[in-house]
Amino acid sequence: DGDSYGVLPRPCHALVLLNPQSGSGRALDDFQAVVQPMLAEADIATTVFVTERPHHAHEKVRDEDLSQWDTLVVVSGDGLLFEVVNGLMERPDWREAMKKPLCILPGGSGNALAASINYYAGYDHVAKKKLLTNCTFILCKGLYTQMDLVSLSTASGKRFFSFLGFGWGFISDVDIDSEKYRWLGSARFTLGTLQCLAKLRVYQGRLSYLPMAAEQGSSPCPRDAPAPVTNGHIPQPAGTEAPGSPPPDPLLVPLGQPVPPHWTVVPEEEFVLVYAIYQSHLGTNLLMAPAARLHDGCIHLFYMKAGISRVTLLKLFLAMSRGTHLDLNCPHLSYVPVRAFRLEPRVAAGIMTVDGEALACEPVQGQVHARLCRVLSG
Ligand code: ADP
Ligand code: MG
């Protein structure tokens, strides 16, 4: 449709949010050496806001007069963009604010969205300075499109808007345990993977989901109850939402209640990992969901059941660098495209992550909100 794509005006003015501590600490140097000269050529003027602490960018975009900027550019890892997205969603004018095209320029150690956009654009698989150059080129071209976000809610009442993925277990442990090796850049994940393999753990909990197919008008395969005529949607009484309040989650019921009958409940309750990803890449060298696209309306849900051997797990991770892990037909690894999911850990064990940021372990559920924001994408 006509809203799907757009182009930045010229000349244009970008607010650049830069985390000087991201990655191995070279974001500011790289920005000045690599990015600035290219943007100058493309008639893109910049105002650089250097973050001084966590949450600084969140507050900045939440309170900012956005009319002066044509785009918000994040120079960091995925964590800073997560702050920006959630800062924007806290605004009473979020609906308007989310039309501001966002851009990610990789400066962090976890640059999953940048790697995904590089992949969707059809560029060769690259990392580091080459990935930064490709992403800067995408900004120079100025073409943007819509991106899905996933609304995540926790039992303790937290709510997040996530653009990359939610994880529990193995991969999330690697992500957080390896923070201490930040100076290694993206190599921190390789080292972290080997360390976590050595102390492989099992996580107990219940995983449920609403399959994509059930939402596309076909039979929702009810187990005991007939399919609701609402096709999975809990009808929202019209006019009960205060103007400016964040969007409701019509596919979800409160965490205290059982999931709707047309959801699927995974029979196994022992996992090595659960990962709900909505972009292709989980890291520059992890092509986890090769079929994912920016606005496919889909959560790509992966889960790995307990009982997998270390050797098989290692083989899967090596295959994931090329995106061929599903070709191995490992019986312990499942993949299902979904619109919504729920994870209820039996005990508060293991690390949960949202877009690479740590979260206290507790019941979580989420649903996709198609095309909620815009992103520079080539
Ligand atoms: P990386 O990929 O290296 O982890 P991120 O963009 O994910 O980079 O940022 C990591 C964390 O750093 C985020 O949680 C963010 O809130 C925090 N942060 C942002 N600015 C600063 C700063 N000036 N000093 C320390 N931490 C910061
Ligand atoms: Mg990070």
mmCIF file of N, CA and C and ligand atoms in Angstrom, residues 18-25 50-58 74-83 104 107-112 175 179 182 185 188-189 355-358, ligand 1:
data_model
loop_
_atom_site.group_PDB
_atom_site.id
_atom_site.type_symbol
_atom_site.label_atom_id
_atom_site.label_comp_id
_atom_site.label_asym_id
_atom_site.label_seq_id
_atom_site.Cartn_x
_atom_site.Cartn_y
_atom_site.Cartn_z
ATOM 1 N N LEU A 18 23.927 8.649 20.002
ATOM 2 C CA LEU A 18 25.150 7.844 19.952
ATOM 3 C C LEU A 18 25.575 7.431 21.351
ATOM 4 N N ASN A 19 25.777 6.125 21.536
ATOM 5 C CA ASN A 19 26.250 5.578 22.820
ATOM 6 C C ASN A 19 27.763 5.367 22.731
ATOM 7 N N PRO A 20 28.548 6.232 23.402
ATOM 8 C CA PRO A 20 30.006 6.144 23.264
ATOM 9 C C PRO A 20 30.571 4.875 23.906
ATOM 10 N N GLN A 21 29.774 4.216 24.774
ATOM 11 C CA GLN A 21 30.235 3.009 25.466
ATOM 12 C C GLN A 21 29.868 1.735 24.696
ATOM 13 N N SER A 22 29.105 1.853 23.630
ATOM 14 C CA SER A 22 28.637 0.643 22.960
ATOM 15 C C SER A 22 29.790 -0.077 22.278
ATOM 16 N N GLY A 23 29.605 -1.385 22.092
ATOM 17 C CA GLY A 23 30.618 -2.191 21.429
ATOM 18 C C GLY A 23 31.962 -2.061 22.126
ATOM 19 N N SER A 24 33.012 -1.941 21.329
ATOM 20 C CA SER A 24 34.337 -1.826 21.937
ATOM 21 C C SER A 24 34.705 -0.359 22.176
ATOM 22 N N GLY A 25 33.714 0.536 22.163
ATOM 23 C CA GLY A 25 33.934 1.915 22.562
ATOM 24 C C GLY A 25 34.408 2.851 21.458
ATOM 25 N N VAL A 50 25.173 12.666 22.412
ATOM 26 C CA VAL A 50 25.978 11.574 22.967
ATOM 27 C C VAL A 50 25.382 11.179 24.318
ATOM 28 N N THR A 51 24.967 9.923 24.447
ATOM 29 C CA THR A 51 24.336 9.500 25.707
ATOM 30 C C THR A 51 25.370 9.435 26.819
ATOM 31 N N GLU A 52 24.926 9.792 28.027
ATOM 32 C CA GLU A 52 25.834 9.798 29.182
ATOM 33 C C GLU A 52 25.566 8.645 30.127
ATOM 34 N N ARG A 53 24.445 7.957 29.937
ATOM 35 C CA ARG A 53 24.044 6.880 30.868
ATOM 36 C C ARG A 53 22.902 6.090 30.240
ATOM 37 N N PRO A 54 22.652 4.888 30.790
ATOM 38 C CA PRO A 54 21.469 4.151 30.339
ATOM 39 C C PRO A 54 20.209 4.996 30.552
ATOM 40 N N HIS A 55 19.247 4.866 29.703
ATOM 41 C CA HIS A 55 17.944 5.545 29.766
ATOM 42 C C HIS A 55 17.977 6.991 29.265
ATOM 43 N N HIS A 56 19.175 7.515 28.988
ATOM 44 C CA HIS A 56 19.310 8.904 28.551
ATOM 45 C C HIS A 56 18.602 9.120 27.213
ATOM 46 N N ALA A 57 18.817 8.196 26.282
ATOM 47 C CA ALA A 57 18.181 8.317 24.959
ATOM 48 C C ALA A 57 16.672 8.139 25.067
ATOM 49 N N HIS A 58 16.244 7.251 25.955
ATOM 50 C CA HIS A 58 14.809 7.034 26.203
ATOM 51 C C HIS A 58 14.137 8.361 26.586
ATOM 52 N N VAL A 74 20.255 6.002 15.298
ATOM 53 C CA VAL A 74 20.875 5.407 16.474
ATOM 54 C C VAL A 74 22.234 4.839 16.081
ATOM 55 N N VAL A 75 23.290 5.327 16.734
ATOM 56 C CA VAL A 75 24.629 4.774 16.497
ATOM 57 C C VAL A 75 25.031 4.043 17.767
ATOM 58 N N SER A 76 24.806 2.738 17.776
ATOM 59 C CA SER A 76 25.039 1.918 18.965
ATOM 60 C C SER A 76 24.693 0.484 18.608
ATOM 61 N N GLY A 77 24.429 -0.326 19.641
ATOM 62 C CA GLY A 77 23.917 -1.669 19.392
ATOM 63 C C GLY A 77 22.396 -1.633 19.425
ATOM 64 N N ASP A 78 21.792 -2.817 19.492
ATOM 65 C CA ASP A 78 20.332 -2.898 19.505
ATOM 66 C C ASP A 78 19.736 -2.276 20.771
ATOM 67 N N GLY A 79 20.517 -2.280 21.863
ATOM 68 C CA GLY A 79 20.012 -1.798 23.143
ATOM 69 C C GLY A 79 19.571 -0.339 23.107
ATOM 70 N N LEU A 80 20.299 0.501 22.422
ATOM 71 C CA LEU A 80 19.936 1.919 22.382
ATOM 72 C C LEU A 80 18.693 2.140 21.511
ATOM 73 N N LEU A 81 18.548 1.382 20.440
ATOM 74 C CA LEU A 81 17.327 1.507 19.625
ATOM 75 C C LEU A 81 16.112 1.046 20.427
ATOM 76 N N PHE A 82 16.303 0.026 21.259
ATOM 77 C CA PHE A 82 15.221 -0.422 22.140
ATOM 78 C C PHE A 82 14.761 0.728 23.043
ATOM 79 N N GLU A 83 15.714 1.483 23.581
ATOM 80 C CA GLU A 83 15.359 2.655 24.396
ATOM 81 C C GLU A 83 14.582 3.683 23.584
ATOM 82 N N ILE A 104 19.297 2.575 12.098
ATOM 83 C CA ILE A 104 20.301 1.979 12.980
ATOM 84 C C ILE A 104 21.641 1.915 12.251
ATOM 85 N N GLY A 107 27.115 0.284 16.019
ATOM 86 C CA GLY A 107 28.266 0.742 16.787
ATOM 87 C C GLY A 107 28.457 -0.152 17.994
ATOM 88 N N GLY A 108 27.556 -1.109 18.169
ATOM 89 C CA GLY A 108 27.567 -1.942 19.365
ATOM 90 C C GLY A 108 28.268 -3.259 19.142
ATOM 91 N N SER A 109 28.159 -4.132 20.143
ATOM 92 C CA SER A 109 28.669 -5.487 19.968
ATOM 93 C C SER A 109 27.539 -6.400 19.493
ATOM 94 N N GLY A 110 26.282 -6.032 19.799
ATOM 95 C CA GLY A 110 25.140 -6.763 19.265
ATOM 96 C C GLY A 110 24.425 -5.870 18.267
ATOM 97 N N ASN A 111 24.606 -6.178 16.973
ATOM 98 C CA ASN A 111 24.030 -5.327 15.916
ATOM 99 C C ASN A 111 23.086 -6.148 15.040
ATOM 100 N N ALA A 112 22.117 -6.788 15.681
ATOM 101 C CA ALA A 112 21.263 -7.730 14.962
ATOM 102 C C ALA A 112 20.373 -7.036 13.935
ATOM 103 N N ASP A 175 24.199 -14.030 25.763
ATOM 104 C CA ASP A 175 24.135 -12.591 25.547
ATOM 105 C C ASP A 175 24.552 -11.831 26.811
ATOM 106 N N GLU A 179 28.588 -10.101 28.436
ATOM 107 C CA GLU A 179 28.705 -8.633 28.523
ATOM 108 C C GLU A 179 30.102 -8.239 29.012
ATOM 109 N N ARG A 182 32.735 -7.422 26.435
ATOM 110 C CA ARG A 182 32.299 -6.398 25.483
ATOM 111 C C ARG A 182 33.453 -5.880 24.614
ATOM 112 N N GLY A 185 34.209 -7.020 21.089
ATOM 113 C CA GLY A 185 33.280 -6.782 19.994
ATOM 114 C C GLY A 185 32.374 -7.989 19.830
ATOM 115 N N ARG A 188 32.582 -11.618 21.355
ATOM 116 C CA ARG A 188 32.140 -11.959 22.706
ATOM 117 C C ARG A 188 31.120 -13.086 22.678
ATOM 118 N N PHE A 189 30.308 -13.165 21.614
ATOM 119 C CA PHE A 189 29.256 -14.175 21.545
ATOM 120 C C PHE A 189 29.832 -15.561 21.274
ATOM 121 N N ASP A 355 15.310 -7.817 23.075
ATOM 122 C CA ASP A 355 16.211 -7.083 22.183
ATOM 123 C C ASP A 355 17.628 -7.017 22.762
ATOM 124 N N GLY A 356 18.054 -8.102 23.422
ATOM 125 C CA GLY A 356 19.410 -8.184 23.956
ATOM 126 C C GLY A 356 19.583 -7.594 25.347
ATOM 127 N N GLU A 357 18.535 -6.961 25.874
ATOM 128 C CA GLU A 357 18.614 -6.373 27.213
ATOM 129 C C GLU A 357 18.035 -7.358 28.222
ATOM 130 N N ALA A 358 18.666 -7.479 29.397
ATOM 131 C CA ALA A 358 18.227 -8.459 30.398
ATOM 132 C C ALA A 358 16.920 -8.053 31.057
HETATM 133 P P1 ADP B 1 26.001 -3.062 22.795
HETATM 134 O O1 ADP B 1 25.605 -3.760 21.547
HETATM 135 O O2 ADP B 1 27.471 -2.837 22.825
HETATM 136 O O3 ADP B 1 25.482 -3.789 23.991
HETATM 137 P P2 ADP B 1 23.852 -1.210 23.163
HETATM 138 O O4 ADP B 1 23.362 -0.165 22.256
HETATM 139 O O5 ADP B 1 23.040 -2.461 23.223
HETATM 140 O O6 ADP B 1 25.339 -1.608 22.765
HETATM 141 O O7 ADP B 1 23.970 -0.548 24.587
HETATM 142 C C1 ADP B 1 24.182 -1.275 25.759
HETATM 143 C C2 ADP B 1 23.618 -0.527 26.964
HETATM 144 O O8 ADP B 1 24.313 0.687 27.191
HETATM 145 C C3 ADP B 1 22.163 -0.136 26.829
HETATM 146 O O9 ADP B 1 21.440 -0.764 27.861
HETATM 147 C C4 ADP B 1 22.147 1.374 27.042
HETATM 148 O O10 ADP B 1 21.061 1.776 27.825
HETATM 149 C C5 ADP B 1 23.425 1.624 27.776
HETATM 150 N N1 ADP B 1 23.977 2.981 27.610
HETATM 151 C C6 ADP B 1 23.609 3.974 26.772
HETATM 152 N N2 ADP B 1 24.417 5.046 26.890
HETATM 153 C C7 ADP B 1 25.339 4.717 27.828
HETATM 154 C C8 ADP B 1 26.464 5.414 28.398
HETATM 155 N N3 ADP B 1 26.803 6.648 28.014
HETATM 156 N N4 ADP B 1 27.189 4.755 29.329
HETATM 157 C C9 ADP B 1 26.872 3.505 29.707
HETATM 158 N N5 ADP B 1 25.829 2.805 29.215
HETATM 159 C C10 ADP B 1 25.070 3.399 28.284
#
